[in-house]
Coordinates of C-alpha atoms in Angstrom, one line a residue:
X1 CA 0.0 0.0 0.0
X2 CA 1.2 3.4 -1.1
X3 CA 2.2 5.9 1.8
X4 CA 0.2 9.1 2.5
X5 CA 0.0 10.9 -0.9
X6 CA 0.0 14.3 1.3
X7 CA 3.4 13.4 2.6
X8 CA 4.6 12.9 -0.8
X9 CA 3.3 16.1 -2.1
X10 CA 6.4 18.6 -3.1
X11 CA 6.5 22.0 -1.8
X12 CA 4.9 23.4 -5.0
X13 CA 1.8 21.3 -4.5
X14 CA 1.6 22.2 -0.7
X15 CA 1.8 25.8 -1.5
X16 CA -0.8 25.7 -4.2
X17 CA -3.0 23.8 -2.0
X18 CA -2.2 26.6 1.3
X19 CA -2.8 29.3 -1.1
X20 CA -6.2 27.7 -2.6
X21 CA -7.7 27.8 1.1
X22 CA -6.9 31.6 1.6
X23 CA -10.0 33.6 0.8
X24 CA -10.5 36.2 -2.0
X25 CA -10.0 39.5 -0.2
X26 CA -6.9 38.1 2.0
X27 CA -5.2 36.7 -0.7
X28 CA -6.0 39.8 -2.7
X29 CA -4.4 42.2 -0.3
X30 CA -1.2 40.1 -0.2
X31 CA -1.2 40.0 -3.6
X32 CA -1.8 43.8 -4.0
X33 CA 0.8 44.5 -1.2
X34 CA 3.4 42.4 -2.7
X35 CA 3.3 43.7 -6.4
X36 CA 3.5 47.4 -4.9
X37 CA 6.6 46.1 -2.9
X38 CA 8.1 44.5 -6.0
X39 CA 7.2 47.6 -8.3
X40 CA 9.0 50.1 -5.5
X41 CA 11.9 47.6 -5.3
X42 CA 12.4 47.2 -9.2
X43 CA 11.8 51.2 -9.9
X44 CA 13.9 52.3 -7.0
X45 CA 11.1 54.2 -5.8
X46 CA 11.8 55.0 -1.9
X47 CA 9.9 58.4 -1.6
X48 CA 7.6 57.3 1.1
X49 CA 7.4 60.6 2.3
X50 CA 4.8 61.4 -0.5
X51 CA 2.5 58.3 0.6
X52 CA 3.4 57.5 4.2
X53 CA 0.8 58.5 6.7
X54 CA 2.2 62.3 8.3
X55 CA -0.2 63.6 10.6
X56 CA 1.3 67.0 9.9
X57 CA 0.4 66.9 6.0
X58 CA -2.9 65.4 6.8
X59 CA -4.2 68.4 9.3
X60 CA -2.2 71.3 7.4
X61 CA -3.0 70.3 3.7
X62 CA -5.5 67.8 4.3
X63 CA -4.2 64.7 2.4
X64 CA -6.7 62.3 3.4
X65 CA -5.5 59.9 0.8
X66 CA -2.4 59.0 2.9
X67 CA -4.8 57.3 5.2
X68 CA -5.1 54.6 2.3
X69 CA -2.0 54.7 0.5
X70 CA 0.1 54.3 3.8
X71 CA -1.4 50.7 4.6
X72 CA -0.3 49.2 1.3
X73 CA 3.1 50.2 1.0
X74 CA 6.3 48.8 3.0
X75 CA 9.6 50.0 3.5
X76 CA 11.5 46.3 3.3
X77 CA 11.2 42.7 2.5
X78 CA 11.0 41.2 6.2
X79 CA 8.5 44.5 6.7
X80 CA 5.8 43.1 4.0
X81 CA 6.8 39.5 4.5
X82 CA 6.0 39.5 8.3
X83 CA 2.8 41.8 7.7
X84 CA 1.5 39.3 5.2
X85 CA 2.2 36.3 7.0
X86 CA 0.2 37.8 10.1
X87 CA -2.5 38.8 7.6
X88 CA -3.4 35.3 6.1
X89 CA -4.7 33.6 9.0
X90 CA -6.5 36.5 10.8
X91 CA -7.9 37.9 7.5
X92 CA -8.8 34.5 6.4
X93 CA -10.7 33.7 9.8
X94 CA -12.4 37.0 9.6
X95 CA -13.6 36.7 6.1
X96 CA -15.3 33.3 6.3
X97 CA -17.1 34.5 9.3
X98 CA -17.6 38.3 7.7
X99 CA -17.8 37.7 4.0
X100 CA -15.5 39.4 1.6
X101 CA -17.2 42.8 0.9
X102 CA -18.1 42.8 4.7
X103 CA -14.5 42.6 5.6
X104 CA -13.4 45.3 3.0
X105 CA -15.4 47.4 4.5
X106 CA -14.4 46.8 8.0
X107 CA -10.7 47.4 7.0
X108 CA -11.4 50.8 5.5
X109 CA -13.4 51.4 8.9
X110 CA -10.4 50.4 10.8
X111 CA -7.9 51.9 8.7
X112 CA -9.9 55.5 8.9
X113 CA -10.5 55.2 12.6
X114 CA -6.7 54.1 13.2
X115 CA -6.0 57.6 11.2
X116 CA -8.4 59.6 13.3
X117 CA -7.0 58.1 16.7
X118 CA -3.3 58.8 15.1
X119 CA -4.0 62.5 14.3
X120 CA -5.8 63.4 17.7
X121 CA -3.4 62.0 19.9
X122 CA -0.5 63.4 17.6
X123 CA -2.1 66.8 18.1
X124 CA -2.6 66.4 21.8
X125 CA 1.2 65.4 22.1
X126 CA 2.5 68.3 20.2
X127 CA 0.3 71.0 21.8
X128 CA 0.8 69.7 25.3
X129 CA 1.2 72.5 27.8
X130 CA 3.5 70.6 30.0
X131 CA 5.8 69.0 27.5
X132 CA 5.0 69.1 24.0
X133 CA 6.2 66.2 21.7
X134 CA 6.2 67.5 18.0
X135 CA 7.9 64.1 17.0
X136 CA 4.4 62.5 16.4
X137 CA 3.1 65.0 14.1
X138 CA 6.2 64.6 11.9
X139 CA 6.4 60.9 12.0
X140 CA 6.1 59.2 8.7
X141 CA 4.3 55.8 9.2
X142 CA 3.7 52.8 6.6
X143 CA 2.7 49.3 6.4
X144 CA -0.3 47.2 7.2
X145 CA 0.4 46.6 10.7
X146 CA -1.9 49.3 12.2
X147 CA -4.8 47.4 10.8
X148 CA -3.4 43.8 12.0
X149 CA -3.2 45.0 15.7
X150 CA -7.0 46.1 15.4
X151 CA -7.8 42.4 13.6
X152 CA -5.8 40.9 16.5
X153 CA -7.9 42.4 18.9
X154 CA -11.1 41.6 17.2
X155 CA -10.1 37.8 16.7
X156 CA -9.1 37.5 20.3
X157 CA -12.3 38.7 21.4
X158 CA -14.3 36.5 19.2
X159 CA -12.4 33.5 20.2
X160 CA -13.2 33.9 23.5
X161 CA -10.0 32.4 25.0
X162 CA -8.8 33.2 28.4
X163 CA -5.0 33.4 27.4
X164 CA -2.7 33.5 24.1
X165 CA 0.6 32.2 23.5
X166 CA 3.1 35.0 22.4
X167 CA 5.5 33.5 19.7
X168 CA 5.2 30.0 21.7
X169 CA 7.0 31.3 24.5
X170 CA 4.6 32.1 27.4
X171 CA 1.1 32.7 27.7
X172 CA -0.7 35.8 28.5
X173 CA -4.1 37.1 29.6
X174 CA -6.2 37.4 26.3
X175 CA -7.2 40.9 27.2
X176 CA -3.5 42.2 27.4
X177 CA -2.1 40.1 24.4
X178 CA -2.2 43.1 22.2
X179 CA -0.5 45.5 24.6
X180 CA 2.4 42.6 24.9
X181 CA 2.9 42.1 21.5
X182 CA 3.0 45.9 21.2
X183 CA 5.8 46.2 23.8
X184 CA 7.6 43.1 22.1
X185 CA 7.8 45.0 18.6
X186 CA 8.9 48.1 20.3
X187 CA 11.6 46.3 21.9
X188 CA 13.0 43.8 19.2
X189 CA 12.7 46.1 16.3
X190 CA 13.5 49.7 15.5
X191 CA 11.6 52.0 13.4
X192 CA 8.1 50.8 14.7
X193 CA 5.4 53.1 14.8
X194 CA 4.4 52.9 18.5
X195 CA 1.4 55.3 17.9
X196 CA 0.5 53.7 14.8
X197 CA 0.6 50.1 16.4
X198 CA -1.4 51.8 19.8
X199 CA -4.1 53.7 17.4
X200 CA -4.6 50.0 16.0
X201 CA -5.2 48.6 19.2
X202 CA -7.7 51.5 20.3
X203 CA -9.6 50.7 17.1
X204 CA -9.8 47.2 17.6
X205 CA -11.4 47.8 21.1
X206 CA -13.6 50.3 20.0
X207 CA -15.0 47.7 17.4
X208 CA -15.1 45.1 19.6
X209 CA -17.3 47.2 22.3
X210 CA -19.7 48.3 19.4
X211 CA -18.8 52.0 18.9
X212 CA -18.7 51.5 15.4
X213 CA -22.1 49.9 15.0
X214 CA -23.9 53.0 13.9
X215 CA -21.3 53.1 10.9
X216 CA -22.0 49.5 9.9
X217 CA -24.6 49.1 7.3
X218 CA -27.2 46.0 7.3
X219 CA -26.8 42.6 5.2
X220 CA -28.8 44.5 2.3
X221 CA -26.2 47.0 1.6
X222 CA -23.3 44.2 1.1
X223 CA -25.6 41.9 -1.0
X224 CA -26.3 45.1 -3.4
X225 CA -22.8 45.3 -3.7
X226 CA -22.1 41.9 -4.4
X227 CA -25.1 41.8 -7.1
X228 CA -23.6 44.7 -9.0
X229 CA -22.1 44.0 -12.3
X230 CA -18.8 45.6 -11.5
X231 CA -18.4 42.9 -9.2
X232 CA -19.9 40.0 -11.2
X233 CA -16.4 38.5 -12.2
X234 CA -15.1 38.6 -8.4
X235 CA -18.2 37.1 -7.3
X236 CA -17.8 34.2 -9.5
X237 CA -14.6 33.0 -8.3
X238 CA -14.5 30.0 -5.7
X239 CA -12.6 31.6 -3.1
X240 CA -15.2 34.5 -2.9
X241 CA -17.4 34.5 0.2
X242 CA -20.6 36.0 -0.1
X243 CA -22.0 38.0 2.9
X244 CA -25.6 36.5 3.1
X245 CA -27.8 35.7 6.0
X246 CA -26.3 36.7 9.5
X247 CA -27.8 39.0 12.0
X248 CA -29.8 41.7 10.5
X249 CA -28.1 44.5 12.0
X250 CA -24.9 43.9 9.9
X251 CA -22.3 43.6 12.7
X252 CA -20.5 41.1 14.6
X253 CA -21.8 40.6 18.3
X254 CA -19.8 42.8 20.3
X255 CA -19.0 43.1 24.1
X256 CA -22.0 45.0 24.2
X257 CA -24.5 42.4 23.6
X258 CA -27.0 41.4 26.5
X259 CA -25.4 37.9 26.6
X260 CA -21.9 38.7 27.2
X261 CA -20.7 37.3 30.4
X262 CA -17.3 36.5 31.4
X263 CA -15.2 35.6 34.5
X264 CA -12.5 38.0 33.5
X265 CA -15.1 40.8 32.6
X266 CA -13.2 41.8 29.5
X267 CA -14.1 39.2 26.9
X268 CA -17.0 36.8 26.3
X269 CA -16.0 33.0 26.8
X270 CA -18.9 31.7 24.5
X271 CA -19.1 34.3 22.0
X272 CA -17.5 32.5 19.4
X273 CA -19.7 29.4 19.9
X274 CA -22.6 31.7 19.0
X275 CA -21.1 33.2 15.8
X276 CA -22.4 30.1 13.7
X277 CA -25.8 31.0 14.1
X278 CA -25.6 34.8 13.9
X279 CA -23.0 35.2 11.3
X280 CA -22.9 34.7 7.4
X281 CA -20.7 32.0 6.8
X282 CA -20.2 30.1 3.5
X283 CA -20.7 26.6 4.3
X284 CA -20.6 23.6 1.9
X285 CA -22.9 20.6 2.8
X286 CA -21.4 17.2 2.7
X287 CA -24.8 15.7 3.0
X288 CA -27.1 15.5 -0.2
X289 CA -30.2 17.3 0.1
X290 CA -33.4 14.8 0.0
X291 CA -36.5 15.9 -1.3
X292 CA -39.1 14.1 0.7
X293 CA -41.7 14.2 -2.1
X294 CA -39.6 11.5 -3.9
X295 CA -37.7 9.1 -1.3
X296 CA -35.3 6.4 -2.0
X297 CA -32.3 6.1 -4.3
X298 CA -32.9 6.6 -8.0
X299 CA -31.4 3.9 -10.9
X300 CA -31.7 3.4 -14.1
X301 CA -33.3 0.2 -15.6
X302 CA -33.4 -1.2 -18.9
X303 CA -36.4 -2.5 -20.6
X304 CA -36.7 -5.7 -22.1
X305 CA -37.0 -4.3 -25.9
X306 CA -33.5 -2.3 -25.7
X307 CA -35.0 1.1 -25.2
X308 CA -33.2 3.4 -22.4
X309 CA -35.6 3.5 -19.3
X310 CA -35.8 6.5 -17.0
X311 CA -34.1 6.8 -13.6
X312 CA -36.5 5.2 -11.3
X313 CA -36.7 5.3 -7.3
X314 CA -36.5 1.9 -5.6
X315 CA -39.4 1.1 -3.7
X316 CA -38.2 -0.6 -0.5
X317 CA -41.5 -1.3 0.9
X318 CA -42.9 -3.2 -2.3
X319 CA -39.8 -5.2 -2.3
X320 CA -39.9 -6.3 1.3
X321 CA -43.8 -6.8 0.8
X322 CA -43.0 -9.2 -1.9
X323 CA -40.5 -11.2 0.0
X324 CA -42.5 -11.4 3.1
X325 CA -45.4 -12.6 1.2
X326 CA -43.4 -15.6 -0.3
X327 CA -41.7 -16.0 3.3
X328 CA -45.2 -16.7 4.5
X329 CA -45.9 -19.3 2.0
X330 CA -48.0 -17.0 -0.1
X331 CA -47.8 -18.0 -4.1
X332 CA -46.4 -14.8 -6.2
X333 CA -49.1 -12.6 -7.4
X334 CA -48.3 -11.9 -11.1
X335 CA -50.6 -9.2 -11.0
X336 CA -48.9 -7.4 -8.3
X337 CA -45.7 -7.9 -9.6
X338 CA -46.9 -6.6 -13.1
X339 CA -48.3 -3.6 -11.3
X340 CA -45.1 -2.6 -10.0
X341 CA -43.1 -3.1 -13.3
X342 CA -45.9 -1.0 -14.8
X343 CA -45.3 1.8 -12.0
X344 CA -41.7 1.6 -12.8
X345 CA -41.3 1.7 -16.4
X346 CA -44.5 4.0 -16.7
X347 CA -42.5 7.1 -15.4
X348 CA -41.0 7.1 -19.0
X349 CA -42.5 9.1 -21.2
X350 CA -43.8 7.7 -24.4
X351 CA -43.1 4.1 -22.8
X352 CA -46.9 3.0 -23.1
X353 CA -46.2 -0.4 -24.8
X354 CA -43.5 -1.3 -22.2
X355 CA -45.7 -0.8 -19.2
X356 CA -48.4 -3.0 -21.0
X357 CA -46.1 -5.7 -21.9
X358 CA -44.7 -5.4 -18.0
X359 CA -48.3 -6.1 -16.9
X360 CA -48.7 -9.8 -17.9
X361 CA -45.3 -11.2 -18.6
X362 CA -45.1 -14.7 -18.4
X363 CA -42.6 -16.6 -16.3
X364 CA -40.5 -18.1 -19.4
X365 CA -40.1 -14.7 -21.2
X366 CA -38.7 -11.4 -20.7
X367 CA -38.6 -10.1 -17.2
X368 CA -38.4 -13.6 -15.7
X369 CA -34.5 -14.6 -15.3
X370 CA -33.3 -18.1 -16.6
X371 CA -32.5 -21.1 -14.3
X372 CA -28.5 -20.3 -15.0
X373 CA -29.3 -16.9 -13.4
X374 CA -31.4 -18.2 -10.5
X375 CA -28.6 -20.9 -9.8
X376 CA -25.7 -18.3 -9.5
X377 CA -27.6 -16.4 -6.8
X378 CA -28.8 -19.5 -5.0
X379 CA -24.9 -20.7 -5.0
X380 CA -24.3 -17.4 -3.2
X381 CA -26.3 -18.4 -0.5
X382 CA -29.7 -16.6 -1.0
X383 CA -32.9 -18.6 -0.7
X384 CA -34.5 -19.6 -4.1
X385 CA -37.9 -18.3 -3.4
X386 CA -36.3 -15.0 -2.6
X387 CA -34.0 -15.0 -5.7
X388 CA -37.1 -15.6 -8.1
X389 CA -39.1 -12.6 -6.3
X390 CA -36.1 -10.4 -6.4
X391 CA -35.3 -10.9 -10.1
X392 CA -38.9 -10.6 -11.2
X393 CA -38.8 -7.4 -9.3
X394 CA -35.6 -6.1 -11.0
X395 CA -36.8 -7.2 -14.5
X396 CA -34.1 -9.8 -14.5
X397 CA -31.4 -7.6 -14.1
X398 CA -28.8 -9.7 -11.6
X399 CA -27.1 -6.5 -10.2
X400 CA -30.3 -5.1 -9.3
X401 CA -31.6 -8.3 -7.8
X402 CA -28.2 -8.5 -5.8
X403 CA -28.9 -5.2 -4.4
X404 CA -32.5 -6.1 -3.5
X405 CA -31.5 -9.4 -1.7
X406 CA -28.5 -7.8 0.2
X407 CA -31.1 -5.0 1.4
X408 CA -33.5 -7.4 2.6
X409 CA -30.8 -9.2 4.6
X410 CA -29.3 -6.4 6.2

């Protein structure tokens, strides 16, 4: 027996499989940020002062575009690599819960709120009467990490966990996880925007506590965007997650929910368990949907004249009744058998002659099996009377007869 095929798969195959599991928006952000970095690298562009988040430029010259251009540009390979590696698990989890369009809206909302907090804190620090910090007004910040810190806070809240591991080294309380990461990054890395990350944490908590609920539209808004012709090519992609269903208010349940209780008083312990019933999810059922108007399992049977019959639902109750009647010593009623065959063949349009022929089939013709076929099934351990009845019900088809006999024994 061959070993596990997954273990034999090479690196390209595994990367292909991993990338195929990343939802549409998350993978799109990764691709866009990666392409922008490569273009800057190949063209030698390093004038980040023109596109970075600069509070003084936003306040004095009202360059609002910096709020959104700054999150797409990265200064180095490690910068973009670490940010995208953090985005893939966070973004994938949130996109599967929210949907692709809703997550895009939340990302834009978080980026905007981060910028507002950043500007306000920078203004307060610069105009502090006790000790002025002009540095924050002239700090040039780029990268997606501010939004990532907001997503970390939201995902930690939704998971309902009480503790989180920091790089697998030690565990910290979940409510302090984002702040511990903030301190660790400040200690380990240089040129890290303390204010940018801190504002991301503040935006995440504001979203978690429901302070942005009045800015979140309902599901009809997202559905209207998804059904527009502009996004038709994106919606048809298999990795696109449609935002349908969920709660009518259009936002994830937050800590302000009535049923939000926790021993720590900060995060809800069972909040994650309630998401399946209140949030839109793109689920694929592994069980086939059965129409109870047509019970049973369909199968195609061939007529005695070589014509192709329609797919017929096997009536197990009729088969059981036929077999039970013979087990009790009753003779086989050909009219009953003919009626069953007529019901089966009569579902084919234009097969009146087939149904008529099936009503009065003699035992030595057509639907009745030969002695050789009966002996084959008897040699398999089945009772001869049951074999004859099963072959008659199966229109002489050995495969169908075996299925009938096996179903009766089970």
